[in-house]
């Protein structure tokens, strides 16, 4: 791998520890650190992610060059956790990636989401999750949104409600914290992770077979099981299974984290809660399609603003430079690790005045829908989030349903004290924080 000695024109970020490099500061105060580095060093600098692994972080608009994946490749992740990312969209590029993406895109478009009645499915899961919301309840909000988002994605992928607790357990073994450790023996976290993967694959195989036998092309799983790109090329079965797993991974913690921040901010800002109540009371239709979602501009604005302030994927997974490239006038050699800082683009003061403050209003009254630059929290280029429309629908629906439910039960969410400081790695998320429900 390439080290700073080979590209000395790019500065090395300070606050580096022996052995751990910048890992500590990235884990503890990532956003503030990256914003400070951009201010003091400029839009490109070296960081060390521990044990001699160097990456160039790009904070300015040239980060988009990295995401375009013309001179860069996404295969680094596959070396770390091959049993999780192998054969998936995430680690493929070029023709292979286009084939996979072409075979999977359909059900994730607004049309595909409508055809599979995903909105209604999400609505049902939301309702089930509100049963414990009562007067004087104290809710561990990130835990709640996490279980909710995992249930949503499993239900969408054809898992029955009664089976969800077991799937949750297996899934937590699959992505358990020890999976990155190098050793593996019976009972070790990595061994358990692989066993859980086999368990899920066996069950997904049965569901895929059933969907094919029934010629089901409507449901999300059915559409994926039958999916083909414009040249009629389908996913191989091992690719389909790997991608079903990655959908659950990519599609739950990200949405869960944003929704937890949404509830924390709404509990902390009575003004925005009141405005949202007004919006929800005026619109009787549930936002179960991307079209009916349009009746809830403030709910979407709150979601987008929390996404902007706390992008779950604040640093894009590192790319490997495959062809020598230029970034801000520096020549970057082949095999350098380069990282696009989505958090820096998200908090760019030129695009968002007073970028650190919570102002959902900045998303309202626009003539055009937010474009790719304003949705950069979902990445960019060919790997732009497959679940973009689904995440927005799920987010708006959760916010509207939570508001309606609490209004109906005459409850109001409140947060004691200040908003918490985010935690980082692997994703930006709030620490365990409770919100309280009290009579309005
Ligand atoms: C707020 C919610 C979400 C955020 C912030 C988010 C963010 C991202 C980002 C930044 C990427 C790009 C990764 C890269 O370039 O290396 C990505 C890719 C992806 N996301 Fe999402 N995501 C969200 C929700 C979802 C959902 C709900 C799903 C599906 C159920 C999903 C599925 C995927 C998949 C499959 C990819 C890989 C696409 C590819 O490589 O072509 N995501 N997401």
XYZ file of C-alpha atoms and ligand atoms in Angstrom:
483
model
C 0.000 0.000 0.000
C 1.042 3.582 -0.602
C 2.229 5.662 2.379
C 2.697 9.433 2.938
C 6.394 9.123 2.059
C 5.355 8.319 -1.511
C 3.039 11.343 -1.774
C 4.757 13.874 0.515
C 2.952 16.873 -0.987
C -0.177 15.891 0.945
C -0.051 16.824 4.662
C -0.417 14.262 7.440
C -3.167 15.054 9.950
C -1.897 15.718 13.508
C -3.151 13.917 16.651
C -1.779 10.535 15.607
C -1.139 7.872 18.254
C 1.567 5.197 18.047
C 0.165 2.020 16.506
C -3.487 3.181 16.629
C -2.810 6.141 14.349
C -5.903 8.353 14.024
C -8.284 5.524 14.864
C -8.951 6.955 18.333
C -9.832 10.460 17.179
C -11.873 9.096 14.247
C -13.801 6.859 16.645
C -14.407 9.532 19.280
C -14.722 12.925 17.599
C -14.773 12.231 13.911
C -16.956 15.057 12.661
C -15.183 17.810 14.594
C -11.773 16.373 13.682
C -12.491 16.201 9.944
C -13.969 19.697 9.890
C -10.934 21.025 11.782
C -8.502 19.238 9.429
C -10.275 20.663 6.392
C -10.029 24.156 7.889
C -6.358 23.869 8.827
C -4.882 21.508 6.190
C -7.191 21.971 3.206
C -9.408 19.495 1.357
C -6.963 16.601 1.213
C -4.794 15.000 3.942
C -3.394 11.683 5.127
C -4.800 9.746 8.068
C -3.652 6.459 9.543
C -6.413 4.000 10.439
C -4.161 2.014 12.756
C -1.484 -0.618 12.247
C 0.132 1.272 9.386
C -2.945 1.523 7.155
C -2.754 4.920 5.484
C -5.561 6.611 3.558
C -5.933 9.950 1.845
C -9.107 11.690 2.978
C -10.754 14.060 0.498
C -13.199 16.526 2.034
C -13.985 18.926 -0.818
C -15.937 18.531 -4.034
C -13.199 16.431 -5.664
C -14.404 13.656 -3.361
C -16.919 13.042 -6.146
C -14.036 11.904 -8.390
C -13.454 9.066 -5.948
C -17.113 8.062 -5.949
C -17.312 7.986 -9.740
C -15.114 4.898 -9.563
C -13.477 5.576 -12.916
C -9.902 5.399 -11.626
C -10.844 3.822 -8.277
C -12.136 0.383 -7.239
C -14.324 -0.779 -4.355
C -12.649 -4.142 -3.751
C -10.760 -3.309 -0.515
C -13.685 -4.259 1.740
C -13.692 -7.716 0.280
C -10.240 -8.422 1.671
C -11.398 -7.581 5.215
C -14.693 -9.459 5.429
C -15.053 -11.673 2.338
C -17.810 -13.847 3.806
C -19.932 -10.708 4.263
C -19.199 -8.631 1.183
C -18.104 -11.311 -1.313
C -20.209 -11.511 -4.530
C -22.108 -8.323 -3.642
C -22.699 -5.038 -5.417
C -20.579 -3.234 -2.862
C -17.252 -4.736 -3.929
C -17.753 -5.125 -7.683
C -17.053 -2.509 -10.325
C -17.413 -1.929 -14.060
C -19.264 -4.523 -16.142
C -19.847 -6.910 -13.242
C -21.298 -4.150 -11.108
C -23.538 -2.933 -13.953
C -24.860 -6.456 -14.461
C -25.691 -6.868 -10.761
C -27.143 -3.414 -10.401
C -29.208 -3.877 -13.570
C -30.662 -7.087 -12.152
C -31.495 -5.475 -8.791
C -32.583 -1.918 -9.605
C -36.217 -2.571 -10.601
C -37.777 -3.285 -7.193
C -35.977 -0.301 -5.636
C -37.400 2.300 -8.017
C -40.560 4.166 -6.925
C -42.490 2.004 -9.430
C -41.062 -1.225 -7.996
C -41.728 -0.055 -4.439
C -45.370 0.665 -5.321
C -45.820 -2.631 -7.152
C -44.619 -4.574 -4.116
C -46.822 -2.505 -1.771
C -43.797 -1.837 0.388
C -45.344 1.271 1.929
C -48.206 -0.733 3.431
C -45.738 -3.315 4.726
C -43.665 -0.631 6.444
C -46.845 0.913 7.860
C -47.801 -2.415 9.476
C -44.357 -2.824 11.051
C -44.457 0.752 12.359
C -47.813 0.137 14.029
C -46.589 -3.049 15.735
C -43.584 -1.206 17.108
C -45.605 1.520 18.814
C -47.371 -0.805 21.228
C -44.958 -0.005 24.075
C -45.331 3.755 23.573
C -47.457 4.912 26.497
C -47.645 7.644 29.087
C -44.500 7.943 31.213
C -42.614 5.517 28.988
C -38.869 6.008 28.712
C -37.680 4.803 25.309
C -34.158 3.722 24.384
C -34.718 5.342 21.035
C -31.827 3.983 18.997
C -32.595 0.437 20.099
C -36.207 0.952 19.024
C -35.388 2.365 15.598
C -32.750 -0.321 15.063
C -35.136 -3.214 15.677
C -37.787 -1.421 13.620
C -35.524 -0.944 10.589
C -34.251 -4.525 10.716
C -37.816 -5.855 10.917
C -38.797 -3.688 7.954
C -36.061 -5.009 5.711
C -36.648 -8.627 6.742
C -40.398 -8.315 6.156
C -39.739 -6.734 2.776
C -37.513 -9.690 1.948
C -40.302 -12.136 2.720
C -39.668 -13.144 6.360
C -42.864 -13.817 8.337
C -43.538 -11.708 11.448
C -43.325 -14.703 13.833
C -39.829 -15.566 12.564
C -38.399 -12.087 13.078
C -36.945 -12.619 16.606
C -34.856 -15.584 15.394
C -33.707 -13.686 12.288
C -32.686 -10.747 14.471
C -30.610 -13.089 16.657
C -28.919 -14.748 13.683
C -28.295 -11.411 12.044
C -26.597 -10.014 15.143
C -24.287 -13.068 15.124
C -23.621 -12.486 11.433
C -22.432 -8.915 11.937
C -21.160 -9.350 15.514
C -18.198 -7.227 16.671
C -15.683 -10.089 16.566
C -16.087 -10.798 12.879
C -13.086 -8.635 12.003
C -10.734 -10.617 14.247
C -8.226 -12.699 12.293
C -8.664 -15.962 14.228
C -11.397 -18.515 13.821
C -12.208 -21.675 15.823
C -15.499 -23.386 16.738
C -17.488 -20.978 18.930
C -15.398 -17.904 18.014
C -17.250 -14.774 16.762
C -16.011 -15.285 13.214
C -17.102 -18.930 13.242
C -20.521 -17.883 14.587
C -20.755 -15.207 11.910
C -20.138 -17.774 9.174
C -22.628 -20.219 10.721
C -25.252 -17.446 10.845
C -24.522 -16.679 7.208
C -25.143 -20.337 6.269
C -28.341 -20.309 8.329
C -29.677 -17.234 6.521
C -28.605 -18.499 3.109
C -30.473 -21.793 3.597
C -33.671 -19.972 4.487
C -33.350 -17.325 1.788
C -32.768 -20.155 -0.737
C -36.122 -21.680 0.211
C -37.899 -18.310 -0.122
C -36.260 -17.653 -3.502
C -37.267 -21.120 -4.744
C -40.871 -20.544 -3.637
C -40.970 -17.121 -5.342
C -39.672 -18.673 -8.574
C -42.157 -21.558 -8.431
C -45.041 -19.139 -7.887
C -43.726 -16.896 -10.680
C -43.943 -14.084 -8.138
C -42.408 -11.015 -9.755
C -44.330 -8.449 -7.661
C -42.929 -8.784 -4.159
C -39.465 -7.387 -3.482
C -38.001 -10.865 -3.035
C -39.869 -12.180 -6.103
C -38.662 -9.294 -8.247
C -35.086 -9.879 -7.062
C -35.366 -13.648 -7.621
C -36.481 -13.027 -11.223
C -34.373 -9.910 -11.791
C -32.292 -9.533 -14.960
C -30.433 -6.599 -16.475
C -31.369 -5.037 -19.811
C -29.407 -7.777 -21.600
C -31.318 -10.477 -19.748
C -28.398 -11.384 -17.475
C -29.464 -12.620 -14.024
C -27.614 -12.894 -10.753
C -26.103 -16.284 -10.022
C -27.744 -17.876 -6.974
C -24.685 -17.281 -4.754
C -24.745 -13.611 -5.801
C -28.451 -13.293 -5.076
C -28.012 -14.740 -1.571
C -25.001 -12.537 -0.833
C -26.895 -9.454 -1.994
C -29.978 -10.326 0.059
C -27.749 -10.381 3.130
C -26.115 -7.114 2.178
C -29.532 -5.484 1.748
C -30.310 -6.293 5.357
C -26.938 -4.931 6.430
C -26.908 -1.770 4.299
C -30.589 -1.105 4.774
C -31.131 -1.166 8.507
C -28.476 0.510 10.674
C -28.262 3.491 8.352
C -32.003 4.252 8.449
C -32.199 3.356 12.147
C -29.495 5.846 13.047
C -31.154 8.732 11.176
C -34.551 7.939 12.710
C -33.071 7.908 16.192
C -31.585 11.394 15.570
C -34.964 12.514 14.216
C -36.754 11.488 17.409
C -34.028 13.039 19.566
C -34.285 16.370 17.746
C -38.085 16.360 17.780
C -37.998 15.627 21.523
C -35.586 18.510 21.971
C -37.355 21.064 19.779
C -40.998 21.729 20.806
C -41.289 24.207 17.924
C -40.619 21.546 15.305
C -42.805 18.994 17.061
C -45.728 21.467 16.946
C -45.154 22.215 13.265
C -45.063 18.533 12.494
C -48.289 17.938 14.451
C -49.918 20.606 12.301
C -48.698 18.948 9.087
C -49.840 15.492 10.137
C -53.263 16.692 11.339
C -53.874 18.338 7.973
C -53.113 15.234 5.889
C -55.256 12.175 6.543
C -53.515 9.910 3.981
C -50.663 7.751 5.180
C -47.455 8.284 3.209
C -47.417 4.751 1.856
C -46.278 5.619 -1.663
C -43.561 7.969 -2.845
C -46.485 10.081 -4.240
C -48.512 10.390 -1.020
C -45.235 11.166 0.741
C -45.405 14.566 -0.945
C -48.109 15.642 1.553
C -45.463 15.593 4.283
C -42.743 18.036 3.248
C -41.768 18.852 6.831
C -41.429 15.175 7.796
C -39.117 14.686 4.820
C -37.246 17.883 5.678
C -36.637 16.676 9.247
C -35.353 13.350 7.886
C -33.042 15.056 5.378
C -31.726 17.492 7.956
C -30.824 14.706 10.402
C -29.246 12.789 7.534
C -27.211 15.877 6.698
C -26.118 16.538 10.270
C -25.323 12.897 11.046
C -24.685 11.008 7.805
C -24.515 7.377 8.988
C -21.795 6.621 6.432
C -19.745 9.704 7.270
C -16.623 8.351 5.566
C -17.250 6.287 2.460
C -15.662 2.817 2.528
C -12.103 3.324 1.190
C -11.454 2.946 -2.502
C -8.260 1.625 -4.080
C -6.708 3.761 -6.801
C -6.496 1.505 -9.869
C -5.193 4.079 -12.370
C -2.994 7.016 -11.419
C -5.246 10.022 -10.785
C -5.116 13.709 -9.847
C -6.803 15.081 -6.741
C -6.510 18.808 -6.038
C -3.365 18.898 -8.199
C -1.669 15.989 -6.385
C -0.778 12.895 -8.373
C -2.139 9.863 -6.557
C -0.394 6.598 -7.407
C -1.971 3.218 -8.049
C -2.892 1.251 -4.893
C -3.370 4.328 -2.694
C -6.389 4.083 -0.378
C -8.631 7.099 -0.844
C -11.639 8.039 1.263
C -14.426 10.476 0.387
C -15.604 12.399 3.442
C -19.385 12.578 3.086
C -19.696 14.403 6.383
C -17.567 17.258 5.070
C -19.711 17.587 1.926
C -22.813 17.418 4.111
C -21.687 20.295 6.287
C -20.272 22.482 3.549
C -20.978 26.063 4.653
C -21.185 27.263 1.034
C -24.123 24.946 0.392
C -25.712 25.078 3.869
C -25.497 28.376 5.754
C -24.914 27.819 9.483
C -24.141 24.191 8.629
C -23.976 22.807 12.163
C -27.451 23.912 13.220
C -30.654 21.885 12.924
C -32.802 23.760 10.406
C -35.269 21.480 8.594
C -36.733 24.642 7.028
C -33.736 24.798 4.683
C -35.286 21.888 2.741
C -38.745 23.487 2.359
C -40.204 25.603 -0.444
C -37.682 24.494 -3.067
C -38.650 24.427 -6.704
C -36.763 21.218 -7.433
C -36.413 17.953 -5.541
C -32.989 17.620 -3.870
C -30.488 16.370 -6.452
C -27.495 14.028 -6.148
C -25.267 16.664 -4.520
C -27.794 17.259 -1.754
C -28.260 13.512 -1.300
C -24.545 12.845 -0.976
C -25.149 11.047 2.322
C -26.231 8.165 0.051
C -22.916 8.241 -1.821
C -22.540 9.012 -5.520
C -21.577 7.525 -8.859
C -22.343 3.907 -9.756
C -22.518 2.764 -6.109
C -25.074 5.428 -5.142
C -27.355 3.830 -2.552
C -29.708 1.275 -4.062
C -32.152 1.838 -1.190
C -32.458 5.632 -1.579
C -36.214 5.742 -2.356
C -36.950 3.037 0.167
C -35.030 4.840 2.922
C -36.892 8.102 2.279
C -40.268 6.373 2.285
C -39.435 4.447 5.434
C -38.125 7.563 7.148
C -41.119 9.747 6.317
C -43.528 7.005 7.224
C -41.930 6.405 10.603
C -41.967 10.126 11.407
C -45.586 10.633 10.320
C -46.826 7.505 12.096
C -44.940 8.319 15.292
C -46.369 11.844 15.308
C -49.893 10.632 14.564
C -49.706 7.878 17.161
C -48.441 10.169 19.925
C -51.000 12.829 19.000
C -53.817 10.272 19.155
C -52.690 9.202 22.618
C -52.172 12.797 23.718
C -48.464 12.238 24.307
C -45.445 14.397 23.686
C -41.797 13.270 23.435
C -39.201 15.102 25.484
C -35.470 14.805 25.962
C -33.909 15.540 29.350
C -30.765 17.604 28.886
C -28.760 18.249 25.755
C -28.624 16.324 22.533
C -26.050 13.536 22.806
C -22.685 13.538 21.031
C -22.540 11.029 18.173
C -20.564 7.817 18.251
C -18.676 6.666 15.190
C -17.342 3.509 13.613
C -18.560 1.629 11.911
C -21.461 4.092 11.458
C -22.390 7.477 12.907
C -25.088 6.874 15.487
C -26.364 8.278 18.788
C -25.206 6.673 22.046
C -27.844 4.926 24.150
C -30.222 7.788 24.977
C -33.773 7.724 26.324
C -36.612 10.000 25.356
C -39.586 10.376 27.696
C -43.260 10.356 26.765
C -45.624 12.508 28.822
C -49.186 13.790 28.551
C -49.247 16.685 26.064
C -30.594 6.585 5.562
C -30.404 5.428 5.023
C -29.233 5.049 4.144
C -28.030 5.664 3.958
C -27.526 6.948 4.596
C -27.295 4.870 3.002
C -26.030 5.179 2.546
C -25.384 4.480 1.542
C -24.111 4.852 0.975
C -23.263 6.036 1.410
C -23.811 3.950 0.011
C -22.590 3.964 -0.900
C -21.532 2.994 -0.434
C -20.298 3.068 -1.307
O -20.252 3.805 -2.280
O -19.331 2.365 -0.959
C -24.882 2.986 -0.020
C -24.914 1.898 -0.858
C -25.878 0.919 -0.783
N -27.038 0.955 -0.031
Fe -27.609 2.420 1.202
N -28.063 3.784 2.665
C -29.258 3.867 3.316
C -30.317 2.984 3.229
C -30.335 1.854 2.449
C -31.442 0.941 2.344
C -32.790 1.096 3.039
C -31.029 -0.078 1.518
C -31.767 -1.294 1.049
C -32.621 -1.961 1.703
C -29.679 0.215 1.109
C -28.926 -0.570 0.280
C -27.721 -0.207 -0.265
C -26.964 -1.036 -1.186
C -27.361 -2.425 -1.687
C -25.816 -0.324 -1.512
C -24.699 -0.755 -2.455
C -24.968 -0.169 -3.833
C -23.891 -0.478 -4.827
O -22.761 -0.804 -4.430
O -24.188 -0.393 -6.022
N -29.292 1.393 1.695
N -25.842 3.344 0.907
